[in-house]
Coordinates of C-alpha atoms in Angstrom, one line a residue:
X1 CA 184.1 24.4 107.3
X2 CA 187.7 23.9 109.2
X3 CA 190.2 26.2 108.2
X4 CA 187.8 28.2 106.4
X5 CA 188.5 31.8 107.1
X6 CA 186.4 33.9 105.1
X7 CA 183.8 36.5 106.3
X8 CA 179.9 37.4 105.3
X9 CA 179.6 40.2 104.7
X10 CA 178.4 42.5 107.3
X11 CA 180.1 39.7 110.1
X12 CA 183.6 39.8 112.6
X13 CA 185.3 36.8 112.8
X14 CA 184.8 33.3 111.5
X15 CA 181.4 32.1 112.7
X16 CA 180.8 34.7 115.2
X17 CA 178.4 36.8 113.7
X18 CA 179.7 39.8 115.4
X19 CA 179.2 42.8 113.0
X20 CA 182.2 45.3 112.2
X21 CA 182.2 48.7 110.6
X22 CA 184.9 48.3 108.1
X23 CA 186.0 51.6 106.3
X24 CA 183.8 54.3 106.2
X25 CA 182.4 55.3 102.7
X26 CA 184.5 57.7 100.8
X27 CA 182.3 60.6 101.4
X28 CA 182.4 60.0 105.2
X29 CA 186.4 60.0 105.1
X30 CA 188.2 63.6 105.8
X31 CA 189.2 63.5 102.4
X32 CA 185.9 62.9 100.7
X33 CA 184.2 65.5 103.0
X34 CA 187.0 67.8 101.9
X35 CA 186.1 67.0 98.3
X36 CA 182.4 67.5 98.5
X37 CA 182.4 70.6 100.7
X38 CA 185.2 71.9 98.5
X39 CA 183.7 71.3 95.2
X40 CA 180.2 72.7 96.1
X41 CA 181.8 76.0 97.7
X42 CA 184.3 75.9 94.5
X43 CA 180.8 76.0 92.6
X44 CA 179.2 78.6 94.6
X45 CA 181.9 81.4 94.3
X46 CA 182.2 80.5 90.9
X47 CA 178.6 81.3 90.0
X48 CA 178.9 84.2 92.2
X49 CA 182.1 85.7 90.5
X50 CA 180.7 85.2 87.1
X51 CA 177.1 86.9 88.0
X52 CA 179.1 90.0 89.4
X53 CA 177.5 92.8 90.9
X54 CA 175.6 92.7 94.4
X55 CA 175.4 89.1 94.9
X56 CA 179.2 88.5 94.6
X57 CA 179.7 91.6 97.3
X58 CA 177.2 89.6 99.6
X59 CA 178.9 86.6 98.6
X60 CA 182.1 87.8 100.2
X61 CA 180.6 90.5 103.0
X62 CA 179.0 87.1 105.0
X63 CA 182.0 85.6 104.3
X64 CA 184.1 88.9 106.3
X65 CA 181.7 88.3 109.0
X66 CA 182.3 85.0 109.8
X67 CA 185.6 85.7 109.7
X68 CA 185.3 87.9 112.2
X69 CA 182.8 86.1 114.3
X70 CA 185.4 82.7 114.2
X71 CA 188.3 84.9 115.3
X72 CA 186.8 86.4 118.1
X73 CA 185.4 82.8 119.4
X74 CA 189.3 81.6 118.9
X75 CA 190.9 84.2 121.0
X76 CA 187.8 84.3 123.4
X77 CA 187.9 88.2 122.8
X78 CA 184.8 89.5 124.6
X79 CA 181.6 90.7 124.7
X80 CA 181.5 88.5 121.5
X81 CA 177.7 89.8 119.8
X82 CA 178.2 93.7 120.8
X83 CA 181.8 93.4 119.0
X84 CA 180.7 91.1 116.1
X85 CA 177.6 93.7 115.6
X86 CA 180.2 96.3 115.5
X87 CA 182.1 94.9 113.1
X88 CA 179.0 93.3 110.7
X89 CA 177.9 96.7 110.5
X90 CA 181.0 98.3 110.0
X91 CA 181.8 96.1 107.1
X92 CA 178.5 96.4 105.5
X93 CA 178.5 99.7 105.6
X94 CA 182.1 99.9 104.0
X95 CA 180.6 97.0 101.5
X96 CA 178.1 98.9 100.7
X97 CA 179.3 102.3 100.5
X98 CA 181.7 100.5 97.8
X99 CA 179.5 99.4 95.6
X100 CA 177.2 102.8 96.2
X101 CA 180.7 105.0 94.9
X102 CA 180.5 107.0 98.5
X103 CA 183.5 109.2 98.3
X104 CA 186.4 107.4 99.7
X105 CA 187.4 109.5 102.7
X106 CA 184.0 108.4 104.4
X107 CA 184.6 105.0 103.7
X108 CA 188.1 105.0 105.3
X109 CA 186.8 106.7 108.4
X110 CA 183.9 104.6 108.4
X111 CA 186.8 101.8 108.8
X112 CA 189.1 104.2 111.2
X113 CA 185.7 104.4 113.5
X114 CA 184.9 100.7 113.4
X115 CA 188.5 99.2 114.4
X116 CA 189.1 102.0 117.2
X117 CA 185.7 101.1 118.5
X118 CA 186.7 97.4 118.6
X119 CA 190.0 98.3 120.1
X120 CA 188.5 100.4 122.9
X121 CA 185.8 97.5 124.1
X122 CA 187.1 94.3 123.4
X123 CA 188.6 92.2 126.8
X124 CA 191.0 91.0 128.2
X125 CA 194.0 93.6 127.0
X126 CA 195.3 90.6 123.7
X127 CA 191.8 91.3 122.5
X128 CA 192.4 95.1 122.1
X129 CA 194.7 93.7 119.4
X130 CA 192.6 90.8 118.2
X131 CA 188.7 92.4 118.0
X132 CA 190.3 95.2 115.5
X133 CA 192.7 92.9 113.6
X134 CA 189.8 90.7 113.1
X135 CA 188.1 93.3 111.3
X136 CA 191.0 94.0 109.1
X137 CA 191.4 90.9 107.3
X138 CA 187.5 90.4 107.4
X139 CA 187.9 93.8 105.2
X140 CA 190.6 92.9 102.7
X141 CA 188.3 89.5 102.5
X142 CA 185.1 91.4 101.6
X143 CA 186.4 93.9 99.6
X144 CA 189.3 92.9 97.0
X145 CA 188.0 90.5 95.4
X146 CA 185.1 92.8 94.6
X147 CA 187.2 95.5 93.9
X148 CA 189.0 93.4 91.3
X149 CA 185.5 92.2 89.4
X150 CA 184.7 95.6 89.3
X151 CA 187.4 97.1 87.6
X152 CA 187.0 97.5 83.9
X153 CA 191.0 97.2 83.2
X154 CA 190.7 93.6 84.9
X155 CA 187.2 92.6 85.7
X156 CA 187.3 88.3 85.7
X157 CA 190.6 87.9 85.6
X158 CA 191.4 89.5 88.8
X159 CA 189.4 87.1 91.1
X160 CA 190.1 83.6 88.9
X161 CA 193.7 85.0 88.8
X162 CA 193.2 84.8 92.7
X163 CA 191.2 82.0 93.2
X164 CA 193.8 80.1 90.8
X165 CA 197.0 81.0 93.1
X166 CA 195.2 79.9 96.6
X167 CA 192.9 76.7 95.6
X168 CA 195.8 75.5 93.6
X169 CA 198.2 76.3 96.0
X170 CA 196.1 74.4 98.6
X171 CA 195.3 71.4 96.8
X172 CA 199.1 70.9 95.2
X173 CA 200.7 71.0 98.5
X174 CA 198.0 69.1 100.1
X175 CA 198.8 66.1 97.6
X176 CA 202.2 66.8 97.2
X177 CA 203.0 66.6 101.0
X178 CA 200.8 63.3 101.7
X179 CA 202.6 62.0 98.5
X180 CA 206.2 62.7 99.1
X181 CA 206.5 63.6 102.9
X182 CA 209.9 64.7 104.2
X183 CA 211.3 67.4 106.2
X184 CA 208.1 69.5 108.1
X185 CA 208.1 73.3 107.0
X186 CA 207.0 74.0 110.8
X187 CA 206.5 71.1 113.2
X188 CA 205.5 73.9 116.1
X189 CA 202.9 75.6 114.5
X190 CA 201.6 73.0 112.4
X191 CA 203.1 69.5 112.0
X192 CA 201.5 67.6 109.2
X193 CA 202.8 70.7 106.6
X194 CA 206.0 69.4 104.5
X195 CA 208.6 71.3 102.4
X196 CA 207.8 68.9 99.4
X197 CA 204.2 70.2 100.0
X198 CA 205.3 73.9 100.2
X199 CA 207.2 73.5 96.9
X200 CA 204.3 71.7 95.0
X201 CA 201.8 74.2 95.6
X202 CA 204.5 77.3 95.1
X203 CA 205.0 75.3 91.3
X204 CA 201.5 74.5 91.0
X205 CA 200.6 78.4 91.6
X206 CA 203.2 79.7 89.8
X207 CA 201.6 77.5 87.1
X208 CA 197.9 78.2 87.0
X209 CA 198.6 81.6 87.2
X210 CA 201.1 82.4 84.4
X211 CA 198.0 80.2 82.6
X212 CA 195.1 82.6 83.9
X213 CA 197.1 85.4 82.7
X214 CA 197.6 84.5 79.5
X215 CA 194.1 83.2 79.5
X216 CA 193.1 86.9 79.7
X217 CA 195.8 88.7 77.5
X218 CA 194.6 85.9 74.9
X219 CA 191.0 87.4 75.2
X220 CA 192.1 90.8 75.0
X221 CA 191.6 92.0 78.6
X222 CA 193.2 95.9 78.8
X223 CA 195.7 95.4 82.2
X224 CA 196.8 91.8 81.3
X225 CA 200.2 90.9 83.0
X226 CA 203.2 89.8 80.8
X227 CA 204.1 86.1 81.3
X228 CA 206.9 86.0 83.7
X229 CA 206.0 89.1 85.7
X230 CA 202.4 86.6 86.2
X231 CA 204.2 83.6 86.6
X232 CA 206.8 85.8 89.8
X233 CA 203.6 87.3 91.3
X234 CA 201.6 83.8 91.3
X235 CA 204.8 82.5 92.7
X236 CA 205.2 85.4 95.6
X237 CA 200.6 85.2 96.0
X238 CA 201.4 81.4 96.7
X239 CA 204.2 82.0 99.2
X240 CA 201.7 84.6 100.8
X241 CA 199.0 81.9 101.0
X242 CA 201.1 79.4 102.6
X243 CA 202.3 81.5 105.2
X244 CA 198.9 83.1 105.7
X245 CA 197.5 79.5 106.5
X246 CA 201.0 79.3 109.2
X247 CA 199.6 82.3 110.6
X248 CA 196.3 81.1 111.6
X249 CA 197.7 77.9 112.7
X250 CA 199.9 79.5 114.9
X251 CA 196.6 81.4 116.5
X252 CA 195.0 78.8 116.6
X253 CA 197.8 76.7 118.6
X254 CA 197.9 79.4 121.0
X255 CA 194.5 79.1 122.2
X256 CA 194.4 75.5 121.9
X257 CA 191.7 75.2 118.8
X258 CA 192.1 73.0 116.1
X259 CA 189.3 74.5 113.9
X260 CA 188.0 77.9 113.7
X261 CA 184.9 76.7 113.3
X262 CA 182.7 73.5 112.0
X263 CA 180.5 75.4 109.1
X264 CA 182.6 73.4 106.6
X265 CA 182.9 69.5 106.7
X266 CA 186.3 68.4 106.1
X267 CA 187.7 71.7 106.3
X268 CA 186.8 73.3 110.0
X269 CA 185.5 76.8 109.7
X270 CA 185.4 79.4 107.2
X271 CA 189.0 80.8 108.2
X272 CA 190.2 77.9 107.8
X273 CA 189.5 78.0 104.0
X274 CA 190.4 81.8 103.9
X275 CA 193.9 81.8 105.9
X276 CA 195.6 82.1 102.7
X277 CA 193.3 83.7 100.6
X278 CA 193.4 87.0 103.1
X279 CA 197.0 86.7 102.6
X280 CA 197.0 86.4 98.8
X281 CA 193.9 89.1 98.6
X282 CA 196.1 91.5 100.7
X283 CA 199.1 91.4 97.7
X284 CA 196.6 91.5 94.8
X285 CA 194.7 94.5 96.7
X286 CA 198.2 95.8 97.0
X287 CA 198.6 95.4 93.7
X288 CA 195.3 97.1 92.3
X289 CA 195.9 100.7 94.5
X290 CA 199.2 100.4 92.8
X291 CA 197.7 100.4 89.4
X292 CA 195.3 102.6 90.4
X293 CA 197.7 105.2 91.6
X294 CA 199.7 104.9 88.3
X295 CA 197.0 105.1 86.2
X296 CA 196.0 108.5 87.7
X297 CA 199.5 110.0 87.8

């Protein structure tokens, strides 16, 4: 009909026939990849941090050792498999040796060993730096969060209290930022981050939290946190995140990659969903020795 200018379904323009795409489905969007993938992971370490015990180390020692194996691709440290075998069985054997109760001075040189190794073979000079760094955070990754389901004084409240901070700190300034926009935190390192963002997730962390906390000192758990000292360290763990995620993408923009990897749809590779963790896992590790110490003093 003249002047009609509605399409069939499935057809281009009027009387054509010529097929078009249209919008993807929501699952194939970024966003609804970054849903799925993020949901079913949320799921997986979930399930692993309630179970405990060996399965939630393994959970987090493969986790340490992609860590390492994305890092060294990123900075193109080499020989890639001899230094990634290094490391894998430097931090299983740490991992390990944790959960075993070795005596602590054989774990630490055990760690000593591994990073001077990495140091000593890795190429060109930057990856002298890199190789052993790599194995650092892959160690904080593998190990605090352990270390905190293990303790008696904080058992599950230590990892949610963790997991809390950095997925909430993620998704609030990932909504907050695409919502409100505004001045960018860091336009060099990594231009789509906002200040509006940075301030939703520091208030969304600061939040969930204070809530985990009292969450666990309602349930009677031995080394719960007072309110506000939960609510100023969720606040400083999410403030660690964010700049932990700036970190990597300022690696990342120095050697030109935009993921660390592509294990994860939606979200690039598995540093790319532990930037801040590491960060936030460093403080609460930090955090734990300093209990630790004061309870044996």
């Amino acid at each position: 009909m003249a002047g009609d200018n509605t399409k069939a379904p499935g057809t281009g323009a009027p009387g054509t026939g010529t097929p078009v795409t249209g919008r993807p489905a929501w699952p194939a969007t970024e966003l609804g990849a970054r849903t799925v993938s993020g949901i079913v992971l949320g799921l997986l370490v979930l399930g692993a941090t309630l179970n405990g015990g060996w399965i939630f180390a393994v959970v987090w020692f493969l986790a340490g050792l992609a860590v390492v194996g994305e890092w060294l691709a990123i900075t193109r440290t080499a020989p890639h498999r001899p230094l990634l075998a290094i490391a894998g069985l430097v931090l299983l054997g740490v991992v390990a040796g944790t959960r075993l109760a070795a005596p602590l001075p054989w774990l630490a040189g055990a760690a000593i060993i591994g990073l001077a190794l990495l140091a000593l073979l890795a190429r060109p000079a930057a990856g002298r730096i890199w190789a052993p760094a790599s194995l650092a955070c892959a160690l904080v990754v593998a190990l605090v969060p352990v270390a905190l389901r293990d303790d008696p004084r904080i058992g599950l409240a230590g990892p949610l209290w963790l997991f809390g901070v950095v997925w909430t700190t993620d998704i609030a300034a990932y909504f907050t930022g695409r919502s409100l926009g505004g001045p960018k935190l860091w336009p060099a390192v990594s231009p789509k981050k906002t200040w509006s963002g940075f301030c939703g997730g520091l208030i969304g962390a600061t939040i969930v939290g204070g809530a985990v906390a009292a969450g666990a000192r309602h349930l009677g758990a031995t080394e719960a946190l007072p309110l506000p000292l939960a609510c100023a360290l969720s606040a400083l763990g999410s403030v660690m995140s964010q700049g932990g995620d700036l970190a990597e993408s300022a690696l990342k923009r120095a050697y030109g990659a935009k993921d660390s990897g592509r294990l994860i749809p939606g979200h690039g590779g598995v540093m790319d969903r532990l930037d801040g963790f590491f960060a936030a896992a460093l403080l609460a590790g930090l955090l734990l020795v300093g209990l630790t110490l004061a309870g044996s003093s």
